[in-house]
Short mmCIF file of C-alpha atoms in Angstrom, two decimals:
data_model
loop_
_atom_site.label_atom_id
_atom_site.label_comp_id
_atom_site.label_asym_id
_atom_site.label_seq_id
_atom_site.Cartn_x
_atom_site.Cartn_y
_atom_site.Cartn_z
CA MET A 1 37.54 -160.61 -0.80
CA ASN A 2 35.36 -160.24 -3.92
CA GLU A 3 34.34 -163.11 -6.21
CA LYS A 4 37.05 -162.26 -8.74
CA GLU A 5 39.73 -162.50 -6.09
CA LEU A 6 38.41 -165.69 -4.78
CA ASN A 7 38.44 -167.31 -8.43
CA ILE A 8 42.09 -166.10 -8.90
CA ARG A 9 43.07 -167.59 -5.58
CA SER A 10 41.33 -170.83 -6.31
CA LEU A 11 43.01 -171.01 -9.64
CA LEU A 12 46.39 -170.48 -8.07
CA ASN A 13 46.02 -173.24 -5.58
CA ILE A 14 45.08 -175.62 -8.36
CA ILE A 15 48.08 -174.74 -10.30
CA ILE A 16 50.37 -174.88 -7.20
CA HIS A 17 49.01 -178.45 -6.54
CA VAL A 18 49.32 -179.52 -9.92
CA VAL A 19 53.03 -178.44 -10.07
CA MET A 20 53.73 -179.89 -6.79
CA TRP A 21 52.56 -183.45 -7.56
CA GLY A 22 54.12 -183.22 -11.16
CA PHE A 23 57.54 -182.22 -9.57
CA ALA A 24 57.13 -184.97 -6.94
CA PHE A 25 56.26 -187.58 -9.60
CA PHE A 26 58.73 -187.06 -12.21
CA PHE A 27 61.74 -185.85 -9.88
CA PRO A 28 62.79 -189.42 -8.92
CA TYR A 29 62.83 -190.34 -12.72
CA LEU A 30 65.13 -187.38 -13.44
CA MET A 31 67.47 -188.50 -10.69
CA MET A 32 67.40 -192.14 -12.12
CA THR A 33 68.28 -191.13 -15.65
CA ARG A 34 71.26 -188.86 -14.16
CA GLY A 35 72.38 -191.80 -12.19
CA GLY A 36 72.77 -193.69 -15.42
CA SER A 37 69.67 -195.98 -15.06
CA GLU A 38 68.07 -196.89 -18.52
CA VAL A 39 64.47 -197.63 -17.21
CA PRO A 40 62.16 -196.58 -19.99
CA PHE A 41 59.94 -193.60 -19.11
CA SER A 42 56.80 -195.66 -20.04
CA GLU A 43 57.86 -198.34 -17.77
CA TYR A 44 58.58 -195.85 -14.80
CA VAL A 45 55.10 -194.41 -15.40
CA TRP A 46 53.31 -197.81 -15.44
CA ARG A 47 55.35 -199.07 -12.43
CA ASN A 48 54.59 -195.87 -10.18
CA SER A 49 51.32 -194.61 -11.19
CA ILE A 50 49.16 -196.84 -8.93
CA TYR A 51 51.50 -196.34 -6.22
CA PHE A 52 51.50 -192.42 -6.45
CA PHE A 53 47.60 -192.44 -6.88
CA ILE A 54 47.48 -193.96 -3.37
CA TYR A 55 49.52 -191.11 -2.17
CA ILE A 56 47.43 -188.55 -3.78
CA VAL A 57 44.15 -190.01 -2.36
CA PHE A 58 45.75 -190.26 0.98
CA PHE A 59 46.89 -186.61 0.97
CA TYR A 60 43.51 -185.22 -0.14
CA ILE A 61 41.36 -187.23 2.28
CA ASN A 62 43.63 -185.76 5.03
CA HIS A 63 43.85 -182.22 3.59
CA SER A 64 40.32 -181.75 2.51
CA LEU A 65 38.15 -183.94 4.83
CA LEU A 66 40.00 -185.01 7.93
CA ILE A 67 41.57 -181.67 8.73
CA PRO A 68 38.69 -179.32 8.11
CA ARG A 69 36.09 -181.47 9.78
CA LEU A 70 38.02 -182.85 12.78
CA LEU A 71 41.28 -180.96 13.33
CA LEU A 72 40.20 -177.47 12.72
CA GLN A 73 37.25 -178.20 14.74
CA ARG A 74 39.35 -179.19 17.60
CA LYS A 75 38.16 -182.87 17.63
CA PHE A 76 41.90 -183.92 18.20
CA TRP A 77 41.42 -187.48 19.30
CA GLN A 78 38.82 -188.22 16.49
CA TYR A 79 41.39 -186.75 13.94
CA ALA A 80 44.24 -188.84 15.41
CA ILE A 81 42.27 -192.13 15.24
CA ALA A 82 40.96 -191.39 11.76
CA LEU A 83 44.41 -190.30 10.58
CA PHE A 84 46.14 -193.52 12.01
CA ALA A 85 43.53 -195.78 10.41
CA LEU A 86 43.95 -193.96 7.08
CA ILE A 87 47.82 -194.29 7.13
CA VAL A 88 47.50 -198.16 8.15
CA ILE A 89 45.20 -198.70 5.22
CA ALA A 90 47.14 -196.65 2.58
CA SER A 91 50.57 -198.27 3.86
CA PHE A 92 49.11 -201.71 3.49
CA LEU A 93 47.68 -201.02 0.00
CA SER A 94 51.18 -199.49 -1.01
CA GLY A 95 52.88 -202.47 0.45
CA VAL A 96 50.66 -204.95 -1.38
CA MET A 97 51.16 -203.03 -4.81
CA HIS A 98 55.04 -203.03 -4.22
CA GLN A 99 54.98 -206.75 -3.49
CA MET A 100 52.77 -207.42 -6.60
CA GLU A 101 55.35 -205.33 -8.76
CA PHE A 102 58.30 -207.16 -7.10
CA GLU A 103 57.05 -210.60 -8.05
CA ARG A 104 56.13 -209.56 -11.57
CA MET A 105 59.68 -208.20 -12.07
CA PHE A 106 61.35 -211.40 -10.73
CA GLN A 107 58.90 -214.00 -11.99
CA PRO A 108 61.12 -214.51 -15.18
CA TRP A 109 64.11 -215.10 -12.91
CA MET A 110 62.28 -217.58 -10.57
CA GLU A 111 61.19 -219.54 -13.60
CA ARG A 112 64.76 -220.13 -14.62
CA VAL A 113 65.49 -221.64 -11.22
CA PRO A 114 65.09 -225.53 -11.09
CA TYR A 115 62.14 -226.65 -9.34
CA GLU A 116 64.05 -228.94 -6.92
CA TYR A 117 66.00 -225.61 -5.64
CA ARG A 118 62.72 -223.71 -5.11
CA ASP A 119 61.66 -223.17 -1.45
CA PRO A 120 58.11 -221.83 -1.22
CA ILE A 121 58.28 -221.49 2.60
CA ARG A 122 61.30 -219.42 2.25
CA ASN A 123 60.01 -217.28 -0.64
CA ALA A 124 56.45 -216.62 1.34
CA ASP A 125 58.79 -215.55 4.23
CA ILE A 126 60.61 -213.27 2.21
CA ALA A 127 57.31 -211.74 0.65
CA ARG A 128 55.81 -211.18 4.11
CA TRP A 129 58.95 -209.49 5.11
CA ASN A 130 59.07 -207.34 2.16
CA ILE A 131 55.61 -206.25 2.47
CA LEU A 132 56.17 -205.39 6.21
CA MET A 133 59.39 -203.46 5.32
CA ILE A 134 57.45 -201.51 2.65
CA MET A 135 54.54 -200.75 4.93
CA GLY A 136 56.78 -199.70 7.65
CA ARG A 137 58.63 -197.21 5.33
CA ASP A 138 55.31 -195.91 3.85
CA PHE A 139 53.94 -195.55 7.23
CA PHE A 140 56.79 -193.31 8.25
CA ILE A 141 56.62 -191.29 5.06
CA MET A 142 52.83 -190.82 5.26
CA THR A 143 53.01 -189.85 8.83
CA LEU A 144 55.54 -187.29 7.96
CA VAL A 145 53.43 -186.03 4.95
CA ALA A 146 50.33 -186.04 7.24
CA THR A 147 52.26 -183.92 9.90
CA ILE A 148 53.40 -181.42 7.29
CA THR A 149 50.00 -181.32 5.47
CA ALA A 150 48.35 -180.70 8.93
CA ILE A 151 50.80 -177.74 9.71
CA VAL A 152 50.23 -176.15 6.28
CA ARG A 153 46.57 -176.58 6.39
CA VAL A 154 46.45 -175.03 9.93
CA ILE A 155 48.54 -172.07 8.86
CA GLU A 156 46.07 -171.53 5.71
CA ALA A 157 43.06 -171.83 8.06
CA TRP A 158 44.85 -169.23 10.29
CA ASN A 159 45.72 -166.89 7.30
CA GLU A 160 42.05 -167.15 6.02
CA LEU A 161 40.86 -166.14 9.62
CA GLU A 162 43.18 -163.04 9.87
CA SER A 163 42.07 -162.17 6.12
CA SER A 164 38.67 -162.42 7.13
CA LYS A 165 39.08 -160.29 10.36
CA ARG A 166 40.99 -157.51 8.35
CA GLU A 167 38.15 -157.55 5.96
CA ALA A 168 35.52 -157.26 8.65
CA GLU A 169 37.56 -154.64 10.33
CA LYS A 170 37.92 -152.90 7.07
CA GLN A 171 34.25 -152.88 6.42
CA ARG A 172 33.50 -151.71 10.23
CA MET A 173 35.95 -148.83 9.51
CA GLU A 174 34.41 -147.78 6.36
CA THR A 175 30.71 -147.94 7.97
CA GLU A 176 32.10 -145.64 10.87
CA LEU A 177 33.62 -143.34 8.62
CA GLN A 178 30.60 -143.03 6.48
CA GLN A 179 28.52 -142.45 9.69
CA LEU A 180 31.04 -139.74 10.81
CA ARG A 181 31.02 -137.97 7.52
CA SER A 182 27.29 -137.99 7.53
CA GLN A 183 27.30 -136.47 11.02
CA ILE A 184 29.61 -133.80 9.84
CA ASN A 185 27.29 -132.60 6.74
CA PRO A 186 24.31 -131.54 9.13
CA HIS A 187 26.64 -130.24 11.71
CA PHE A 188 28.47 -127.87 9.25
CA LEU A 189 25.16 -126.98 7.51
CA LEU A 190 23.48 -125.90 10.83
CA ASN A 191 26.29 -123.61 11.90
CA THR A 192 26.46 -121.97 8.46
CA LEU A 193 22.74 -121.58 8.12
CA ASN A 194 22.63 -119.96 11.61
CA ASN A 195 25.23 -117.42 10.29
CA ILE A 196 23.23 -116.68 7.14
CA TYR A 197 20.12 -116.29 9.20
CA ALA A 198 21.78 -113.66 11.52
CA LEU A 199 22.96 -111.87 8.53
CA ILE A 200 19.37 -111.50 6.90
CA ALA A 201 18.20 -109.27 9.95
CA PHE A 202 20.82 -106.36 9.22
CA ASP A 203 22.41 -106.92 5.88
CA THR A 204 20.53 -108.65 3.14
CA ASP A 205 23.30 -108.21 0.61
CA LYS A 206 25.73 -109.96 2.87
CA ALA A 207 23.30 -112.80 3.26
CA GLN A 208 22.82 -113.18 -0.52
CA GLU A 209 26.75 -113.24 -0.73
CA ALA A 210 26.73 -115.92 1.99
CA VAL A 211 24.17 -117.96 0.14
CA GLN A 212 26.46 -118.12 -2.97
CA GLU A 213 29.46 -119.05 -0.80
CA LEU A 214 27.48 -121.91 0.70
CA SER A 215 26.68 -123.29 -2.70
CA GLN A 216 30.19 -123.60 -3.63
CA LEU A 217 30.78 -125.17 -0.25
CA LEU A 218 28.07 -127.75 -0.62
CA ARG A 219 29.58 -128.77 -3.95
CA HIS A 220 32.66 -129.97 -2.06
CA VAL A 221 30.56 -131.49 0.70
CA LEU A 222 28.35 -133.51 -1.68
CA TYR A 223 30.89 -134.92 -3.77
CA ASP A 224 34.44 -134.85 -2.45
CA ASN A 225 33.30 -135.85 0.99
CA LYS A 226 31.99 -139.21 -0.49
CA GLN A 227 35.41 -140.32 -1.01
CA ASN A 228 38.09 -141.54 1.73
CA TYR A 229 40.59 -138.86 0.36
CA THR A 230 40.67 -135.88 -1.72
CA THR A 231 43.68 -133.49 -2.78
CA LEU A 232 44.89 -130.95 -0.53
CA GLU A 233 44.41 -128.34 -3.06
CA LYS A 234 40.72 -129.10 -3.28
CA GLU A 235 40.64 -129.11 0.76
CA MET A 236 42.23 -125.76 1.08
CA GLU A 237 40.10 -124.16 -1.44
CA PHE A 238 37.08 -125.68 0.68
CA MET A 239 38.79 -124.14 3.90
CA LYS A 240 39.26 -120.73 2.04
CA SER A 241 35.77 -120.36 1.08
CA TYR A 242 34.44 -121.30 4.43
CA ILE A 243 36.63 -118.89 6.34
CA ASP A 244 35.63 -116.18 3.74
CA LEU A 245 31.99 -117.06 4.42
CA MET A 246 32.53 -116.75 8.13
CA ARG A 247 34.15 -113.39 7.73
CA ILE A 248 31.07 -111.82 6.34
CA ARG A 249 29.04 -111.65 9.52
CA LEU A 250 32.00 -110.70 11.75
CA ALA A 251 32.23 -107.42 13.39
CA SER A 252 35.18 -104.74 13.23
CA ASN A 253 36.60 -105.77 16.38
CA VAL A 254 37.40 -109.31 15.21
CA THR A 255 40.78 -109.94 13.70
CA ILE A 256 41.11 -112.91 11.19
CA GLU A 257 44.69 -113.88 10.09
CA THR A 258 45.01 -116.85 7.67
CA THR A 259 48.41 -118.57 6.28
CA TYR A 260 48.52 -121.09 3.60
CA ASP A 261 52.00 -122.48 3.22
CA MET A 262 51.17 -125.01 0.45
CA ARG A 263 52.39 -125.90 -2.97
CA GLU A 264 50.67 -124.84 -6.08
CA ASN A 265 48.25 -127.60 -7.44
CA ASP A 266 49.03 -129.67 -4.50
CA GLN A 267 47.82 -133.32 -5.08
CA THR A 268 48.72 -134.58 -1.54
CA GLN A 269 45.89 -136.96 -0.42
CA ILE A 270 44.18 -135.82 2.67
CA ALA A 271 40.84 -137.05 4.45
CA PRO A 272 37.95 -134.53 3.23
CA LEU A 273 36.72 -132.16 5.95
CA ILE A 274 39.25 -133.29 8.51
CA PHE A 275 39.85 -129.71 9.53
CA ILE A 276 36.45 -128.14 9.32
CA SER A 277 35.41 -129.13 12.88
CA LEU A 278 38.63 -127.21 14.27
CA VAL A 279 37.93 -124.09 12.35
CA GLU A 280 34.34 -124.22 13.27
CA ASN A 281 35.26 -124.50 16.87
CA ALA A 282 37.54 -121.38 16.63
CA PHE A 283 34.74 -119.33 15.02
CA LYS A 284 32.19 -120.64 17.42
CA HIS A 285 33.90 -120.07 20.77
CA GLY A 286 36.63 -117.57 20.03
CA ILE A 287 34.56 -114.77 19.17
CA SER A 288 32.96 -112.38 21.66
CA PRO A 289 30.05 -110.10 20.65
CA THR A 290 31.38 -107.40 22.73
CA GLU A 291 35.02 -107.87 23.36
CA PRO A 292 38.04 -107.58 20.78
CA SER A 293 38.61 -111.18 19.49
CA TYR A 294 41.11 -112.78 17.03
CA ILE A 295 41.54 -116.11 15.20
CA LYS A 296 44.88 -117.19 13.59
CA ILE A 297 44.79 -119.97 11.19
CA LEU A 298 47.84 -121.65 9.67
CA PHE A 299 47.81 -124.51 7.18
CA SER A 300 51.29 -125.82 5.94
CA GLU A 301 52.77 -128.78 4.31
CA LYS A 302 56.36 -130.06 4.68
CA LEU A 303 58.23 -133.41 3.85
CA GLY A 304 54.80 -135.22 3.87
CA TYR A 305 53.56 -133.60 7.03
CA VAL A 306 50.47 -131.49 6.70
CA ARG A 307 49.77 -129.15 9.78
CA CYS A 308 46.88 -127.24 10.69
CA GLU A 309 47.52 -124.82 13.91
CA ILE A 310 44.66 -122.61 15.12
CA LYS A 311 44.94 -120.06 17.69
CA ASN A 312 41.78 -117.99 18.93
CA SER A 313 40.92 -115.70 21.93
CA ASN A 314 39.14 -117.33 24.61
CA HIS A 315 36.27 -115.66 26.66
CA ARG A 316 34.69 -116.55 29.91
CA LYS A 317 31.13 -117.94 28.87
CA VAL A 318 28.21 -116.94 31.07
CA GLY A 319 26.17 -119.50 32.87
CA TYR A 320 23.43 -119.95 30.60
CA ASP A 321 25.81 -120.59 27.51
CA LYS A 322 25.65 -124.37 27.02
CA SER A 323 27.80 -124.19 23.71
CA GLY A 324 30.92 -126.23 23.39
CA ASN A 325 29.89 -129.59 24.08
CA GLY A 326 32.87 -131.13 22.17
CA ILE A 327 30.73 -133.20 19.65
CA GLY A 328 32.55 -131.78 16.72
CA LEU A 329 36.12 -132.48 18.37
CA GLU A 330 34.95 -135.86 19.26
CA GLN A 331 34.28 -136.55 15.60
CA VAL A 332 37.72 -135.32 14.62
CA GLN A 333 39.53 -137.46 17.15
CA LYS A 334 37.36 -140.63 15.83
CA ARG A 335 38.17 -139.89 12.16
CA LEU A 336 42.05 -139.31 12.86
CA ASP A 337 42.02 -142.67 14.74
CA LEU A 338 40.40 -144.40 11.81
CA MET A 339 42.14 -142.62 8.76
CA TYR A 340 45.51 -142.04 10.40
CA PRO A 341 46.28 -144.44 13.30
CA LYS A 342 49.52 -143.41 14.81
CA SER A 343 50.18 -141.15 12.08
CA TYR A 344 49.04 -137.93 13.65
CA GLU A 345 49.86 -135.77 16.50
CA TRP A 346 47.07 -133.44 17.91
CA HIS A 347 47.44 -131.19 20.94
CA TYR A 348 44.70 -128.58 22.04
CA GLY A 349 43.72 -126.61 25.05
CA LEU A 350 43.85 -123.42 26.87
CA THR A 351 47.17 -121.62 27.72
CA ASP A 352 47.94 -121.10 31.29
CA ASP A 353 46.38 -117.75 31.79
CA GLY A 354 43.04 -118.98 29.99
CA THR A 355 43.08 -116.24 27.50
CA GLU A 356 43.78 -118.32 24.41
CA TYR A 357 42.85 -121.40 22.82
CA ILE A 358 45.21 -123.45 20.62
CA SER A 359 44.92 -126.53 18.40
CA SER A 360 47.78 -128.03 16.76
CA LEU A 361 47.20 -130.99 14.39
CA GLU A 362 50.07 -132.49 12.34
CA ILE A 363 49.13 -135.59 10.09
CA ASN A 364 51.83 -137.82 8.48
CA THR A 365 50.14 -138.22 4.93
CA ASN A 366 53.00 -140.82 3.80
CA THR A 367 51.96 -143.61 6.36
CA ALA A 368 48.41 -143.21 6.09
CA PRO A 369 46.66 -146.39 5.59
CA SER A 370 44.59 -147.01 2.13
CA LEU A 371 40.68 -147.59 2.98
CA SER A 372 40.02 -147.90 -0.93
#
């Protein structure tokens, strides 16, 4: 969460608290006036301001001091003792203030009572009972308010913790994605440069053509690969250029079939270079230098599902061939898990007779999470 979002959230909290206290203070007066009471507004404010101030101080000491420093730190006994003491003090002050207000209101009436009918002892007993009743009432109300405050504050703390966890997870995912993308670039360039190097030995014209194709590919790798998503149109243009580059050095006994079942100017968002390792794998392991070979590549989109299906011939490797360590496929798996969790299906492996390798990847682009 950035500084601007924090400032907006703080401002909203202040507004919510101001509205809450304003409603709590003025709502009783509105109910009194609707019930026919003729208490002047200024007198209502004067009579209730100090009493209400006690409630506000009690609330924020509990909300901003006791709960964060004791309850949220799992110091439950210390919190219970401190809260009990705070409630007793606040209830006592509230009771005293109410008794003072009671005496002020009824003092004119008492002065009209003949002196011989006044009973100081009885009046003192009434005053004590009045204070105790008010203290008991306020003790109950403040205990209820404290309980509700603690529940709300704990929920707020839990939400803040979950938000921090989500932010940390997002940062971790973005960092891991950046590392994976940085690994794709040298892996892709190494394979391409090896192909160009092989062309230089027997066909310099094709090698020059391959260098031009490579420059176009690099533009996509350097710019579009920095974003979490690119358009499907750009990604397909990249795949076509890459496949055309791979065709240059292939022998006549290799058959390449490509199908692009996409809309024109397709703006569907897709993770950049998500298919490159699958196509690389087909060219690297599906072509034999001596035997007839084939690669069939299909890209399609339908109802928000983007599909990549690749079939290539499989040839037995000789003992010294250590290629195919699976690093590229591991990178694909990690990126899919990060960019499209539970939003893709990927099946790959050899056919029963071992002569063909099939990779079928289907991505639901409608439910992919945003990492922007």
